[in-house]
Structure formats: C-alpha cells, structure tokens
mmCIF file with all atom_site columns, C-alpha atoms in Angstrom:
data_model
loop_
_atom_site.group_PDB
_atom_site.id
_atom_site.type_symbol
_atom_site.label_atom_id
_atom_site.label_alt_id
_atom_site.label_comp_id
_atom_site.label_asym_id
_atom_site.label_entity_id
_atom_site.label_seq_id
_atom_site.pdbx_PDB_ins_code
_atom_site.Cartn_x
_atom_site.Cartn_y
_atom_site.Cartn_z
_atom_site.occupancy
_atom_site.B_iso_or_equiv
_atom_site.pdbx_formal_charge
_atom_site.auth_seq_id
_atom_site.auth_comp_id
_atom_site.auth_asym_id
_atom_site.auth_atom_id
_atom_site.pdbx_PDB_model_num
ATOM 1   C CA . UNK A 1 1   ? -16.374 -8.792  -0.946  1.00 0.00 ? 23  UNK A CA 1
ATOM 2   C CA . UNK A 1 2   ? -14.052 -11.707 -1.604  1.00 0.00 ? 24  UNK A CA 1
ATOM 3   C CA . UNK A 1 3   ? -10.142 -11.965 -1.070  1.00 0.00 ? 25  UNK A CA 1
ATOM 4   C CA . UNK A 1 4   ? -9.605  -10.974 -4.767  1.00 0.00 ? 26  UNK A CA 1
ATOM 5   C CA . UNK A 1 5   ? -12.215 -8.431  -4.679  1.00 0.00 ? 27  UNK A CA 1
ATOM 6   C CA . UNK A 1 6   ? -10.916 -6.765  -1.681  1.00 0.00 ? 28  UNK A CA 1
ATOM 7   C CA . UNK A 1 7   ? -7.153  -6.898  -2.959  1.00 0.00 ? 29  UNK A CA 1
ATOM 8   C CA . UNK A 1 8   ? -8.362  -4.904  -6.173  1.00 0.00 ? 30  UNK A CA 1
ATOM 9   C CA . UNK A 1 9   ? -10.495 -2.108  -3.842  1.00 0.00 ? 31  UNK A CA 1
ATOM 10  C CA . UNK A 1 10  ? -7.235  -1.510  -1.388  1.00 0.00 ? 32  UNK A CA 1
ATOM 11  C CA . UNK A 1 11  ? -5.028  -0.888  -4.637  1.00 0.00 ? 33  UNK A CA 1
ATOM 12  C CA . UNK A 1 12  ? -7.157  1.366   -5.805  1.00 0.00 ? 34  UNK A CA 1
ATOM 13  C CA . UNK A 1 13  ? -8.283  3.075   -2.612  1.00 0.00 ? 35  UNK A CA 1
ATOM 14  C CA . UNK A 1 14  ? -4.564  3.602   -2.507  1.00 0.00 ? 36  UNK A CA 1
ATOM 15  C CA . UNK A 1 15  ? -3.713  4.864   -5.732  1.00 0.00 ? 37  UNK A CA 1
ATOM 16  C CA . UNK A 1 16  ? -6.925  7.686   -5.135  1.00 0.00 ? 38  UNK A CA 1
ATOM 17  C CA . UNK A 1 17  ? -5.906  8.432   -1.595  1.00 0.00 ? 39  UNK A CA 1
ATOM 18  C CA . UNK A 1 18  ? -2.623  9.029   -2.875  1.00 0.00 ? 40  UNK A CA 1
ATOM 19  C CA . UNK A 1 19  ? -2.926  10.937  -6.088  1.00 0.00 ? 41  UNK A CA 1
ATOM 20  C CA . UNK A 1 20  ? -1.105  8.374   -7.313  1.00 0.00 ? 42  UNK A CA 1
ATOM 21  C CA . UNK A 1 21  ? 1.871   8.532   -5.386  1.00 0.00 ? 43  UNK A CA 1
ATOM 22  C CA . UNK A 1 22  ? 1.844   5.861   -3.303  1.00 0.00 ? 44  UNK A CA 1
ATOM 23  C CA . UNK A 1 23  ? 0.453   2.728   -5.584  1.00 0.00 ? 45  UNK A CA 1
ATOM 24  C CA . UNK A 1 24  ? 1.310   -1.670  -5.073  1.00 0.00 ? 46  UNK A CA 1
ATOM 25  C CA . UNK A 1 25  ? 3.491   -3.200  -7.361  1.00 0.00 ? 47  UNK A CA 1
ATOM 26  C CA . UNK A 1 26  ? 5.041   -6.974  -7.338  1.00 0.00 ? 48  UNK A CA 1
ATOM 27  C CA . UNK A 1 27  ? 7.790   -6.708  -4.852  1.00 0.00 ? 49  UNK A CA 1
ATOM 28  C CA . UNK A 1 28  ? 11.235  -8.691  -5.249  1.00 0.00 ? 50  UNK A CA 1
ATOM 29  C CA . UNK A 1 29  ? 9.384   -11.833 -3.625  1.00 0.00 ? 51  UNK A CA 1
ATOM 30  C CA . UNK A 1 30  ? 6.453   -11.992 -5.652  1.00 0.00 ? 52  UNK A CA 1
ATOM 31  C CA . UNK A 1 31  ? 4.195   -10.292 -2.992  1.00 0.00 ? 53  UNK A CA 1
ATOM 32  C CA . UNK A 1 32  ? 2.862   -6.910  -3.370  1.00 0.00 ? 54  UNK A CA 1
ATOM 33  C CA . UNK A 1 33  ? 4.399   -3.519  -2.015  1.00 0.00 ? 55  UNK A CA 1
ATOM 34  C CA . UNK A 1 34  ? 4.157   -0.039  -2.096  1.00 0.00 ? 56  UNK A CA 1
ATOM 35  C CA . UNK A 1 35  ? 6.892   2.214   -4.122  1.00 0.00 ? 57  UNK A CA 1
ATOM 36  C CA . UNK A 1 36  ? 6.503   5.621   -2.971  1.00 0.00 ? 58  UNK A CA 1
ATOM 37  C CA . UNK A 1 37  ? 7.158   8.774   -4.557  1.00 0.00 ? 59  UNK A CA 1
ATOM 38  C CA . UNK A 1 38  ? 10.006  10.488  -3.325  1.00 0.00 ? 60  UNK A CA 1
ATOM 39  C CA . UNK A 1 39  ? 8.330   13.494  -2.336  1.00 0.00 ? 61  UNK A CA 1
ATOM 40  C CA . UNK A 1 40  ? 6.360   11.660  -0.105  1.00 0.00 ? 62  UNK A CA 1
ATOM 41  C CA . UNK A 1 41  ? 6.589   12.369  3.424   1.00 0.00 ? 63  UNK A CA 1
ATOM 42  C CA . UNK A 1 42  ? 4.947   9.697   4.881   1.00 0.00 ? 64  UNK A CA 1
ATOM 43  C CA . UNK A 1 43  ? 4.967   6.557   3.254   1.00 0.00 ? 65  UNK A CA 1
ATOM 44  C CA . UNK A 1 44  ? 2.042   3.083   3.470   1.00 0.00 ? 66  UNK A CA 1
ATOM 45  C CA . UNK A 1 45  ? 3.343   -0.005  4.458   1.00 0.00 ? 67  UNK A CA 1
ATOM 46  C CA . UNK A 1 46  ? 1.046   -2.913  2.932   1.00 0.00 ? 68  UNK A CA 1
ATOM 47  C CA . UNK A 1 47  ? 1.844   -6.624  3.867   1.00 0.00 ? 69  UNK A CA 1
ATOM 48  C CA . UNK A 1 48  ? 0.007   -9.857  3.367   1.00 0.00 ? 70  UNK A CA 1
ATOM 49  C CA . UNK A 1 49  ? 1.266   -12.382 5.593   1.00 0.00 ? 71  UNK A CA 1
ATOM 50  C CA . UNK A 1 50  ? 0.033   -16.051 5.901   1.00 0.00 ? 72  UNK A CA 1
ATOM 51  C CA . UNK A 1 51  ? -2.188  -16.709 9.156   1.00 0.00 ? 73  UNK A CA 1
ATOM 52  C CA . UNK A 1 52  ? -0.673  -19.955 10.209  1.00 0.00 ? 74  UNK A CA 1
ATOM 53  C CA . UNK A 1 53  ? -3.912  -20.938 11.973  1.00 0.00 ? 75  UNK A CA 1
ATOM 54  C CA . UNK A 1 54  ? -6.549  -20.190 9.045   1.00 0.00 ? 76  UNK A CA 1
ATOM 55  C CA . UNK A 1 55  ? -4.482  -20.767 6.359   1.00 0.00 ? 77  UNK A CA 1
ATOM 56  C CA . UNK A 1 56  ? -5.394  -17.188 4.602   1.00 0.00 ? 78  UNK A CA 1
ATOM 57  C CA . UNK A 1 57  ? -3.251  -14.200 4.172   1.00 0.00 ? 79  UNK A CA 1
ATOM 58  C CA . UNK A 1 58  ? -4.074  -11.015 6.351   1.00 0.00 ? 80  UNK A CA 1
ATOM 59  C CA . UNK A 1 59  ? -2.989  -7.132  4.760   1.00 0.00 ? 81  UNK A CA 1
ATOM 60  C CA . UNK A 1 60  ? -1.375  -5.760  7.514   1.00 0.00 ? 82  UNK A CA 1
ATOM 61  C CA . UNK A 1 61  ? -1.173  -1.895  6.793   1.00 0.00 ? 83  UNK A CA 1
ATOM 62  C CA . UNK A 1 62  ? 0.464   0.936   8.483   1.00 0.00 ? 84  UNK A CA 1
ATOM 63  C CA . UNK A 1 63  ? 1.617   4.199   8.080   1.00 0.00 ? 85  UNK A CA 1
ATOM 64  C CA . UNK A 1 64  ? 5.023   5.937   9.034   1.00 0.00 ? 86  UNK A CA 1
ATOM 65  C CA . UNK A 1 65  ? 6.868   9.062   8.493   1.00 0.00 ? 87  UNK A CA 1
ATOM 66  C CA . UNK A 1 66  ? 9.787   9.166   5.763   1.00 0.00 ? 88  UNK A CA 1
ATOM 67  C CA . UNK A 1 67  ? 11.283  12.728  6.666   1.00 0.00 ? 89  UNK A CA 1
ATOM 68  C CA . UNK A 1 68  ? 14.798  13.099  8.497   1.00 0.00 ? 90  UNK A CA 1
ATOM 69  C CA . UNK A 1 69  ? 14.874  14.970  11.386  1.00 0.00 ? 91  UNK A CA 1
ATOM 70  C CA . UNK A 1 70  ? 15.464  18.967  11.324  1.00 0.00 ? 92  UNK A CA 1
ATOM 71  C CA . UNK A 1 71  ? 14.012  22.477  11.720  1.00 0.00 ? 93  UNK A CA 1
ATOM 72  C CA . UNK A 1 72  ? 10.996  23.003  9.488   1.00 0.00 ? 94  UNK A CA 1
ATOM 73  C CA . UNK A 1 73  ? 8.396   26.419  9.376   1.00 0.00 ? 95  UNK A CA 1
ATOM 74  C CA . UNK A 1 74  ? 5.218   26.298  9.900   1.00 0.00 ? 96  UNK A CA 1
ATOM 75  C CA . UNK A 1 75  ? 4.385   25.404  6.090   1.00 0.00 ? 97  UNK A CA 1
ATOM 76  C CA . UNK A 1 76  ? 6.519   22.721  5.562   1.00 0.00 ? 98  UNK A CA 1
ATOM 77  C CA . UNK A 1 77  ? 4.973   21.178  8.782   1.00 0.00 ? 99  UNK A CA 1
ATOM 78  C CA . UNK A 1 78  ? 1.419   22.095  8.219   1.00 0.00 ? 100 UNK A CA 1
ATOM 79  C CA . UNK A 1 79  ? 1.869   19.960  4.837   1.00 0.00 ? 101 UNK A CA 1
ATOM 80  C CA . UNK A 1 80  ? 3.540   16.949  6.595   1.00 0.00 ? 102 UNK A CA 1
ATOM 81  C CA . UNK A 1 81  ? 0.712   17.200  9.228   1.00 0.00 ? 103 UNK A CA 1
ATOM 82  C CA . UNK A 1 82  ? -2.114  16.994  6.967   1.00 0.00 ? 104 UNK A CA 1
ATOM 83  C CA . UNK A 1 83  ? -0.116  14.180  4.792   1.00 0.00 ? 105 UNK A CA 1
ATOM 84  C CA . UNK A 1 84  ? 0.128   12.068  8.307   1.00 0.00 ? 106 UNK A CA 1
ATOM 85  C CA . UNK A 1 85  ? -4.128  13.049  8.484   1.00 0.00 ? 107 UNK A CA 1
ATOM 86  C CA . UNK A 1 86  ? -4.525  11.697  4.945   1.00 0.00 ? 108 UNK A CA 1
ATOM 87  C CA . UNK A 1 87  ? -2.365  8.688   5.483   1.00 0.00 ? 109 UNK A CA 1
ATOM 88  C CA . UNK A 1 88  ? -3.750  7.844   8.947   1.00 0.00 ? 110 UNK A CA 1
ATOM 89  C CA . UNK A 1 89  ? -7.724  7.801   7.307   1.00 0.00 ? 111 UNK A CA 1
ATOM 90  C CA . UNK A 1 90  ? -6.073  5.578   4.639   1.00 0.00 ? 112 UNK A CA 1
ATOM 91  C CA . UNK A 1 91  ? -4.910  3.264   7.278   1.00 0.00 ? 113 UNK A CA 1
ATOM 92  C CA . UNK A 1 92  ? -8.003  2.919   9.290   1.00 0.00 ? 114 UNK A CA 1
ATOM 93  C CA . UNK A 1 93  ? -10.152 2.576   6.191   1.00 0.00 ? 115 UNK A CA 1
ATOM 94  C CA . UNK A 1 94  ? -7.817  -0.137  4.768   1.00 0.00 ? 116 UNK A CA 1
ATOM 95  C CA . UNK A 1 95  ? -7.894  -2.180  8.788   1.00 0.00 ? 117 UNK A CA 1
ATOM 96  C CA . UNK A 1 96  ? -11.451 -1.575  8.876   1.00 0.00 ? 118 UNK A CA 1
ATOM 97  C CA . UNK A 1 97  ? -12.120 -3.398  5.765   1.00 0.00 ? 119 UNK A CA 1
ATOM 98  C CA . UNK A 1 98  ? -10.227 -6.865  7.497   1.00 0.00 ? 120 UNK A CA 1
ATOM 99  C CA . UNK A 1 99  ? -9.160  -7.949  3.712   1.00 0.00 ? 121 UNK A CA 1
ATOM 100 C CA . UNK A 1 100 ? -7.520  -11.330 3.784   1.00 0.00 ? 122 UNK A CA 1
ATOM 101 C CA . UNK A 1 101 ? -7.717  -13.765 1.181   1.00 0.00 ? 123 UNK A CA 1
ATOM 102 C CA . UNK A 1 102 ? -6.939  -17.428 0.137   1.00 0.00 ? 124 UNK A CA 1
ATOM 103 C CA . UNK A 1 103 ? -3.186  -18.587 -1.446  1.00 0.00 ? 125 UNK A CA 1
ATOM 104 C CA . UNK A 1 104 ? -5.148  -18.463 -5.207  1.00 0.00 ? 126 UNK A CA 1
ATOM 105 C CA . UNK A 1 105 ? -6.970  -15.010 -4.517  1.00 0.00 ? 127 UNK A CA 1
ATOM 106 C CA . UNK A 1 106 ? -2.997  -13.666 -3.543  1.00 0.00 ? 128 UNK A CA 1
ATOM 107 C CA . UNK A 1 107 ? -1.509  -15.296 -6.720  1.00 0.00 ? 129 UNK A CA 1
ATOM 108 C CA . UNK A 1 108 ? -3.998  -14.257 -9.422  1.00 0.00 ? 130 UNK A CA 1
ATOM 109 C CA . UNK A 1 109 ? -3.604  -10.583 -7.754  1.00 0.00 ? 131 UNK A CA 1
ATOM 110 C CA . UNK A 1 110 ? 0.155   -10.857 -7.406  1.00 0.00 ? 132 UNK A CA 1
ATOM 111 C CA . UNK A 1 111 ? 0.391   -11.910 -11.057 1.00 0.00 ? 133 UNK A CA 1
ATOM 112 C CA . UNK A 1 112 ? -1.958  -9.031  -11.811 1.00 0.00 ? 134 UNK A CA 1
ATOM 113 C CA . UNK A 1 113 ? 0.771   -6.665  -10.398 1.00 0.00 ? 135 UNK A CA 1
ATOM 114 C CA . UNK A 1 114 ? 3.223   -8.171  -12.231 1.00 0.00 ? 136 UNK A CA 1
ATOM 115 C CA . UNK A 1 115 ? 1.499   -7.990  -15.714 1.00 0.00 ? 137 UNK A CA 1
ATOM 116 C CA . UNK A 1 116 ? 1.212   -4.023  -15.144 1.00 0.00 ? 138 UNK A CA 1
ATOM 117 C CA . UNK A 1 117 ? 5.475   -3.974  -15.751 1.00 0.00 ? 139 UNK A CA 1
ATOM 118 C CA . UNK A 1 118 ? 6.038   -2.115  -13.114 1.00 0.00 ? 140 UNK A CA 1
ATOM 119 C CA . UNK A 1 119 ? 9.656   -3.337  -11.262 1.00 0.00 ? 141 UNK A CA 1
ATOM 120 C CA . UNK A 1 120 ? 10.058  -2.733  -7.634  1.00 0.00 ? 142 UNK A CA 1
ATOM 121 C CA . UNK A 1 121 ? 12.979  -0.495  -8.235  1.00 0.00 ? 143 UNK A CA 1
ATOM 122 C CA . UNK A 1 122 ? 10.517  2.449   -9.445  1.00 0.00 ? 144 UNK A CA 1
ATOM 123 C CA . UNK A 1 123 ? 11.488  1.721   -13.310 1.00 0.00 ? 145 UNK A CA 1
ATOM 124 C CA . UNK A 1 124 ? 8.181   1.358   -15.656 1.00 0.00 ? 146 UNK A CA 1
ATOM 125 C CA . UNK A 1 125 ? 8.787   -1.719  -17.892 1.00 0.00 ? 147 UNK A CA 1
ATOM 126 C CA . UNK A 1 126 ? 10.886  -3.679  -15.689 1.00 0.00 ? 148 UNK A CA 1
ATOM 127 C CA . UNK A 1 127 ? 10.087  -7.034  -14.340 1.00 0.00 ? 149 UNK A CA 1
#
C-alpha cells in the first residue's frame, strides 16, 4: 500500500473499530486528529510527524485512558477493560501496518478531511 492508501485504511480501520466513535478529522493545524465521543473511555491518539532523516511523515498511534479516577463495580470496569482490549488491538494493528507517507500523500489526505466539514471542535459543518 502507498502513503495515501494506507492513510485512507487507518481512518477507516478506526471508524469500524470504533463504531464510529472515535473517527480523524482536520485538526486546528491542518493535520489530522481524532475527536472522540464523550462516552468514550479510552481515547486513540493518531499523529503524523515529519521524520527529519527520510523526509516522510510517520503515524505515531497510541492509546490512553480518558476516565477520572474513583470507585467503579465490577460492570462499569469490566466495560472499561474490554474498551482498553479493543483499543489496544487497534493500536497494534495500526503500528504493525508502519504507514508513513510523503508531504503530497499527507496534503491530499488532510484536504480530504477537511472536505468532509467536520471542525475539530466536534460541530458537523464547521471548518
């Protein structure tokens, strides 16, 4: 697969891993993020940064948990268990499939993002 290629698979692996609610989006900087539901309990973190040595941008993903602190029973922490589970396959498939891609692959999928309307502040339309 190719940068572009790749970039298109990992939004939609993430969008089906999620149900939905975890999906990319343009962030303020033009790069892509991830807006998370709010019921989410642990959240992707999706980065492309620029490898200063080959020129290309690397996705750098990780996972983390988004719930305070507190007593929980055993339900509420079965469900955050088998969220981290889901999350955690998510993240190993994603770093497993090395996607990095060239300055033009990151535009044309940024701009992609971006012609979906969808603002990083969660609001459908935005820009």
């Amino acid at each position: 697969m190719e940068g572009l290629e790749q970039l298109r698979w990992a939004e939609a692996l993430i969008r089906e891993k999620t149900e939905g609610r975890q999906k990319l989006l343009t962030g303020w900087d033009g790069m892509p993020v991830v807006r998370i539901e709010d019921g989410c309990m642990v959240g992707l973190y999706f980065a492309l940064l620029k490898n200063q040595k080959t020129g290309l941008y690397d996705c750098r993903v990780k996972g983390y948990i988004r719930t305070c602190g507190g007593y929980n029973p055993s339900a509420r922490m079965k469900e955050l268990t088998e969220e981290c589970a889901r999350i955690a396959a998510l993240v190993a498939q994603l770093e497993a499939a090395d996607i990095h891609g060239d300055g033009e692959a990151v535009a044309v999928f940024c701009e992609e993002l971006k012609e979906r309307g969808e603002s990083p502040g969660g609001e459908e339309g935005g820009g």
